[in-house]
Amino acid sequence: MLCDLHTHTNFSDGVLTPIQLIDKSSAFGLSTIAITDHDSTLAFTEAHQYGLKNNIDVISGVELSASVGDYEAHILGYFINPNDKYLLQTLDDFRHARKTRAFKIVEKLNNLGAKINIDDLLPNENETKSVGAIGRAHIARKLVASGFVKNFSDAFRDYIGNDGPAFVPKPHFTIHETVELIANAGGVSFLAHPGRNIEEITLHTIVKSGIDGIEVYHPSHKKYVERFYHSLAKEKNMLISGGSDFHGGGNHEEENLGKFGVSIPQLNKIKMLAETRKK
Ligand code: AMP
Ligand code: MN
Ligand code: MN
Ligand code: MN
């Protein structure tokens, strides 16, 4: 039985509500998921409560972007206290910065001829009672819906990918600050989906940052990539994680919910380390 430790809801750039995500996880026979929204822990409380009634164990998580020199690493935090004041404030700041950035990206796209409107884009603010974690995935979906691009990946390839004409960066903490932020909120940190294009020196810096583990199992990882990070984690005495990076909605990546993850014993190792961080 796999525990899927990487999923998104509509509190960030996923399509499903927390309740819909739990229902889908039940239907797929899962027992445990971690919700790892970008820059938000706000889906957790509702998901956790609903999970208790539906035999799904929901782990509080988050996905943060962190800088390592010029490289943007994604860092997953697990078993964080979703109500940690400093964490909540920091994530709220990140989400406000995302909103400002979304205005800039839409302006660039409008100048390039796209007919999309920022007001149609701002996600679920009523639901979250807070500023939503708007990202490029929201914008990509609108570009497809408006007919400006054929599909989701073309939106990134031609416009909003890191080298695209409408790309706008967002502010990040450094890798050290990010690992510390997660640890101070009682959580454990993992390098998300490193892939094999990452430079050795960057990987070295991340491994040395005090990070606890590596996401080995991810839909973007070929078998040899899995093997590489599995042995690296063993060699460096780091923990292993995995998940589908599920965003829902069909027009994102393939739907891999429950096809990637870790075993219960692997999850228990993560949990045991997190226990040592609780104040
Ligand atoms: P953001 O956090 O706004 O910079 O957007 C990053 C998110 O966009 C990722 O979490 C993915 O959901 C999505 N994404 C980024 N690059 C691509 C890509 N090339 N193809 C599909 N989705 C992507
Ligand atoms: Mn995403
Ligand atoms: Mn990511
Ligand atoms: Mn993700």
mmCIF file of C-alpha atoms in Angstrom, residues 22-228:
data_model
loop_
_atom_site.group_PDB
_atom_site.id
_atom_site.type_symbol
_atom_site.label_atom_id
_atom_site.label_comp_id
_atom_site.label_asym_id
_atom_site.label_seq_id
_atom_site.Cartn_x
_atom_site.Cartn_y
_atom_site.Cartn_z
ATOM 1 C CA ILE A 22 -10.057 12.930 -0.204
ATOM 2 C CA ASP A 23 -13.012 11.376 -2.033
ATOM 3 C CA LYS A 24 -10.798 10.614 -5.013
ATOM 4 C CA SER A 25 -8.085 9.170 -2.752
ATOM 5 C CA SER A 26 -10.709 6.883 -1.152
ATOM 6 C CA ALA A 27 -11.924 5.786 -4.541
ATOM 7 C CA PHE A 28 -8.331 4.980 -5.536
ATOM 8 C CA GLY A 29 -7.903 2.822 -2.401
ATOM 9 C CA LEU A 30 -5.308 5.022 -0.704
ATOM 10 C CA SER A 31 -4.892 5.081 3.075
ATOM 11 C CA THR A 32 -2.559 8.080 3.427
ATOM 12 C CA ILE A 33 -1.880 11.272 1.497
ATOM 13 C CA ALA A 34 0.139 14.389 2.247
ATOM 14 C CA ILE A 35 -1.353 17.641 0.971
ATOM 15 C CA THR A 36 1.570 19.735 -0.236
ATOM 16 C CA ASP A 37 0.076 22.899 -1.658
ATOM 17 C CA HIS A 38 2.439 25.601 -2.884
ATOM 18 C CA ASP A 39 2.872 28.220 -0.150
ATOM 19 C CA SER A 40 -0.216 27.153 1.798
ATOM 20 C CA THR A 41 -1.188 24.847 4.656
ATOM 21 C CA LEU A 42 -4.789 26.081 4.650
ATOM 22 C CA ALA A 43 -6.345 22.976 3.112
ATOM 23 C CA PHE A 44 -5.163 20.785 5.969
ATOM 24 C CA THR A 45 -7.735 21.276 8.733
ATOM 25 C CA GLU A 46 -10.781 20.558 6.594
ATOM 26 C CA ALA A 47 -9.052 17.714 4.734
ATOM 27 C CA HIS A 48 -7.831 16.108 7.938
ATOM 28 C CA GLN A 49 -11.279 16.178 9.556
ATOM 29 C CA TYR A 50 -12.975 14.820 6.470
ATOM 30 C CA GLY A 51 -10.208 12.219 6.121
ATOM 31 C CA LEU A 52 -10.869 10.912 9.634
ATOM 32 C CA LYS A 53 -14.441 10.107 8.611
ATOM 33 C CA ASN A 54 -13.315 8.462 5.390
ATOM 34 C CA ASN A 55 -10.321 6.408 6.551
ATOM 35 C CA ILE A 56 -7.768 8.602 4.844
ATOM 36 C CA ASP A 57 -4.869 9.724 6.962
ATOM 37 C CA VAL A 58 -3.985 13.270 5.870
ATOM 38 C CA ILE A 59 -0.494 14.553 6.614
ATOM 39 C CA SER A 60 0.064 18.297 6.776
ATOM 40 C CA GLY A 61 2.528 19.386 4.147
ATOM 41 C CA VAL A 62 3.668 22.248 2.009
ATOM 42 C CA GLU A 63 5.736 22.816 -1.147
ATOM 43 C CA LEU A 64 8.048 25.817 -1.155
ATOM 44 C CA SER A 65 10.305 27.221 -3.854
ATOM 45 C CA ALA A 66 13.815 27.967 -2.639
ATOM 46 C CA SER A 67 16.861 29.441 -4.296
ATOM 47 C CA VAL A 68 20.175 27.654 -4.556
ATOM 48 C CA GLY A 69 22.238 30.160 -6.501
ATOM 49 C CA ASP A 70 20.315 30.524 -9.784
ATOM 50 C CA TYR A 71 18.508 27.228 -9.362
ATOM 51 C CA GLU A 72 14.918 27.133 -8.101
ATOM 52 C CA ALA A 73 14.595 24.062 -5.913
ATOM 53 C CA HIS A 74 11.217 22.834 -4.702
ATOM 54 C CA ILE A 75 11.180 21.745 -1.079
ATOM 55 C CA LEU A 76 8.476 19.614 0.522
ATOM 56 C CA GLY A 77 7.736 19.930 4.233
ATOM 57 C CA TYR A 78 5.872 17.170 6.097
ATOM 58 C CA PHE A 79 4.265 16.972 9.532
ATOM 59 C CA ILE A 80 4.561 20.719 9.924
ATOM 60 C CA ASN A 81 2.355 22.439 12.456
ATOM 61 C CA PRO A 82 -0.183 24.011 10.058
ATOM 62 C CA ASN A 83 -0.931 26.712 12.647
ATOM 63 C CA ASP A 84 2.633 27.784 13.364
ATOM 64 C CA LYS A 85 2.360 31.598 13.478
ATOM 65 C CA TYR A 86 5.631 32.451 11.782
ATOM 66 C CA LEU A 87 5.049 29.854 9.058
ATOM 67 C CA LEU A 88 1.495 31.132 8.437
ATOM 68 C CA GLN A 89 2.692 34.710 8.158
ATOM 69 C CA THR A 90 5.548 33.780 5.827
ATOM 70 C CA LEU A 91 3.262 31.773 3.553
ATOM 71 C CA ASP A 92 0.759 34.627 3.496
ATOM 72 C CA ASP A 93 3.568 36.955 2.372
ATOM 73 C CA PHE A 94 4.569 34.509 -0.370
ATOM 74 C CA ARG A 95 0.973 34.309 -1.587
ATOM 75 C CA HIS A 96 0.687 38.090 -1.741
ATOM 76 C CA ALA A 97 3.889 38.162 -3.792
ATOM 77 C CA ARG A 98 2.381 35.508 -6.090
ATOM 78 C CA LYS A 99 -0.641 37.728 -6.652
ATOM 79 C CA THR A 100 1.478 40.759 -7.583
ATOM 80 C CA ARG A 101 3.495 38.544 -9.912
ATOM 81 C CA ALA A 102 0.335 37.139 -11.558
ATOM 82 C CA PHE A 103 -0.740 40.700 -12.463
ATOM 83 C CA LYS A 104 2.646 41.233 -14.126
ATOM 84 C CA ILE A 105 2.529 37.931 -16.033
ATOM 85 C CA VAL A 106 -1.002 38.650 -17.294
ATOM 86 C CA GLU A 107 0.056 42.129 -18.397
ATOM 87 C CA LYS A 108 2.943 40.653 -20.400
ATOM 88 C CA LEU A 109 0.623 38.061 -21.923
ATOM 89 C CA ASN A 110 -1.938 40.726 -22.830
ATOM 90 C CA ASN A 111 0.838 42.640 -24.584
ATOM 91 C CA LEU A 112 1.636 39.444 -26.488
ATOM 92 C CA GLY A 113 -1.990 39.213 -27.622
ATOM 93 C CA ALA A 114 -3.583 36.873 -25.072
ATOM 94 C CA LYS A 115 -7.109 37.824 -24.104
ATOM 95 C CA ILE A 116 -7.206 36.776 -20.486
ATOM 96 C CA ASN A 117 -8.245 38.830 -17.529
ATOM 97 C CA ILE A 118 -6.669 38.769 -14.076
ATOM 98 C CA ASP A 119 -10.102 39.025 -12.423
ATOM 99 C CA ASP A 120 -11.123 35.640 -13.870
ATOM 100 C CA LEU A 121 -7.986 34.116 -12.497
ATOM 101 C CA LEU A 122 -7.619 34.810 -8.827
ATOM 102 C CA PRO A 123 -8.329 31.474 -7.173
ATOM 103 C CA ASN A 124 -10.651 30.513 -4.362
ATOM 104 C CA GLU A 125 -10.146 33.534 -2.133
ATOM 105 C CA ASN A 126 -13.609 33.224 -0.664
ATOM 106 C CA GLU A 127 -13.042 29.610 0.130
ATOM 107 C CA THR A 128 -9.632 30.085 1.712
ATOM 108 C CA LYS A 129 -10.618 33.339 3.460
ATOM 109 C CA SER A 130 -7.127 34.417 2.573
ATOM 110 C CA VAL A 131 -5.201 35.350 -0.523
ATOM 111 C CA GLY A 132 -4.921 32.238 -2.735
ATOM 112 C CA ALA A 133 -1.628 30.758 -3.927
ATOM 113 C CA ILE A 134 -2.009 31.746 -7.558
ATOM 114 C CA GLY A 135 0.581 30.306 -9.912
ATOM 115 C CA ARG A 136 1.501 29.717 -13.498
ATOM 116 C CA ALA A 137 -0.714 26.618 -13.684
ATOM 117 C CA HIS A 138 -3.823 28.815 -13.200
ATOM 118 C CA ILE A 139 -2.627 31.092 -15.965
ATOM 119 C CA ALA A 140 -1.789 28.150 -18.253
ATOM 120 C CA ARG A 141 -5.327 26.783 -17.873
ATOM 121 C CA LYS A 142 -6.810 30.160 -18.849
ATOM 122 C CA LEU A 143 -4.497 30.412 -21.867
ATOM 123 C CA VAL A 144 -5.801 27.029 -23.032
ATOM 124 C CA ALA A 145 -9.455 27.912 -22.297
ATOM 125 C CA SER A 146 -9.170 31.193 -24.220
ATOM 126 C CA GLY A 147 -7.710 29.364 -27.221
ATOM 127 C CA PHE A 148 -4.419 31.297 -27.107
ATOM 128 C CA VAL A 149 -2.423 28.045 -26.813
ATOM 129 C CA LYS A 150 -3.332 24.473 -27.764
ATOM 130 C CA ASN A 151 -2.492 22.815 -24.491
ATOM 131 C CA PHE A 152 -1.075 23.218 -21.014
ATOM 132 C CA SER A 153 2.527 22.358 -21.854
ATOM 133 C CA ASP A 154 2.579 24.726 -24.859
ATOM 134 C CA ALA A 155 1.696 27.553 -22.455
ATOM 135 C CA PHE A 156 4.912 26.849 -20.540
ATOM 136 C CA ARG A 157 7.010 26.092 -23.622
ATOM 137 C CA ASP A 158 6.004 29.229 -25.528
ATOM 138 C CA TYR A 159 5.124 31.830 -22.888
ATOM 139 C CA ILE A 160 5.367 31.302 -19.158
ATOM 140 C CA GLY A 161 8.168 28.745 -18.758
ATOM 141 C CA ASN A 162 11.339 30.000 -17.064
ATOM 142 C CA ASP A 163 12.794 31.119 -20.409
ATOM 143 C CA GLY A 164 9.478 32.324 -21.829
ATOM 144 C CA PRO A 165 8.651 35.925 -22.845
ATOM 145 C CA ALA A 166 5.997 36.294 -20.145
ATOM 146 C CA PHE A 167 7.981 34.768 -17.295
ATOM 147 C CA VAL A 168 8.201 36.766 -14.082
ATOM 148 C CA PRO A 169 10.144 35.357 -11.108
ATOM 149 C CA LYS A 170 8.752 35.298 -7.595
ATOM 150 C CA PRO A 171 10.713 35.998 -4.417
ATOM 151 C CA HIS A 172 12.172 32.973 -2.615
ATOM 152 C CA PHE A 173 13.905 32.127 0.595
ATOM 153 C CA THR A 174 17.294 30.465 0.258
ATOM 154 C CA ILE A 175 17.542 26.731 0.713
ATOM 155 C CA HIS A 176 18.924 27.201 4.235
ATOM 156 C CA GLU A 177 16.124 29.552 5.256
ATOM 157 C CA THR A 178 13.542 27.163 3.817
ATOM 158 C CA VAL A 179 14.865 24.092 5.633
ATOM 159 C CA GLU A 180 14.979 26.117 8.847
ATOM 160 C CA LEU A 181 11.438 27.458 8.345
ATOM 161 C CA ILE A 182 10.102 23.903 8.039
ATOM 162 C CA ALA A 183 12.117 22.576 11.005
ATOM 163 C CA ASN A 184 11.000 25.473 13.206
ATOM 164 C CA ALA A 185 7.391 24.585 12.397
ATOM 165 C CA GLY A 186 8.084 21.037 13.622
ATOM 166 C CA GLY A 187 8.388 19.521 10.156
ATOM 167 C CA VAL A 188 10.858 17.577 8.078
ATOM 168 C CA SER A 189 12.090 18.739 4.679
ATOM 169 C CA PHE A 190 12.644 16.964 1.367
ATOM 170 C CA LEU A 191 14.101 18.004 -1.964
ATOM 171 C CA ALA A 192 11.200 17.604 -4.435
ATOM 172 C CA HIS A 193 11.573 16.017 -7.901
ATOM 173 C CA PRO A 194 15.269 16.867 -8.465
ATOM 174 C CA GLY A 195 15.424 15.135 -11.856
ATOM 175 C CA ARG A 196 18.802 14.654 -13.538
ATOM 176 C CA ASN A 197 19.425 18.117 -14.989
ATOM 177 C CA ILE A 198 20.475 19.547 -11.681
ATOM 178 C CA GLU A 199 24.176 20.452 -11.452
ATOM 179 C CA GLU A 200 26.393 18.484 -9.067
ATOM 180 C CA ILE A 201 27.408 21.585 -7.125
ATOM 181 C CA THR A 202 23.773 22.619 -6.639
ATOM 182 C CA LEU A 203 22.843 19.143 -5.486
ATOM 183 C CA HIS A 204 25.794 19.155 -3.119
ATOM 184 C CA THR A 205 24.698 22.486 -1.599
ATOM 185 C CA ILE A 206 21.181 21.155 -1.082
ATOM 186 C CA VAL A 207 22.370 17.901 0.509
ATOM 187 C CA LYS A 208 24.586 19.939 2.872
ATOM 188 C CA SER A 209 21.798 22.379 3.790
ATOM 189 C CA GLY A 210 20.436 20.255 6.626
ATOM 190 C CA ILE A 211 17.581 18.935 4.480
ATOM 191 C CA ASP A 212 16.212 15.607 5.746
ATOM 192 C CA GLY A 213 15.481 13.686 2.581
ATOM 193 C CA ILE A 214 14.903 13.403 -1.151
ATOM 194 C CA GLU A 215 11.737 12.776 -3.133
ATOM 195 C CA VAL A 216 12.876 9.691 -5.038
ATOM 196 C CA TYR A 217 9.545 8.548 -6.513
ATOM 197 C CA HIS A 218 7.908 11.124 -8.804
ATOM 198 C CA PRO A 219 6.199 10.859 -12.220
ATOM 199 C CA SER A 220 8.988 12.888 -13.859
ATOM 200 C CA HIS A 221 11.682 10.435 -12.675
ATOM 201 C CA LYS A 222 12.769 7.623 -14.956
ATOM 202 C CA LYS A 223 13.896 4.368 -13.303
ATOM 203 C CA TYR A 224 17.589 5.277 -13.491
ATOM 204 C CA VAL A 225 16.835 8.628 -11.833
ATOM 205 C CA GLU A 226 14.978 6.830 -9.046
ATOM 206 C CA ARG A 227 17.951 4.510 -8.579
ATOM 207 C CA PHE A 228 20.396 7.422 -8.521
#
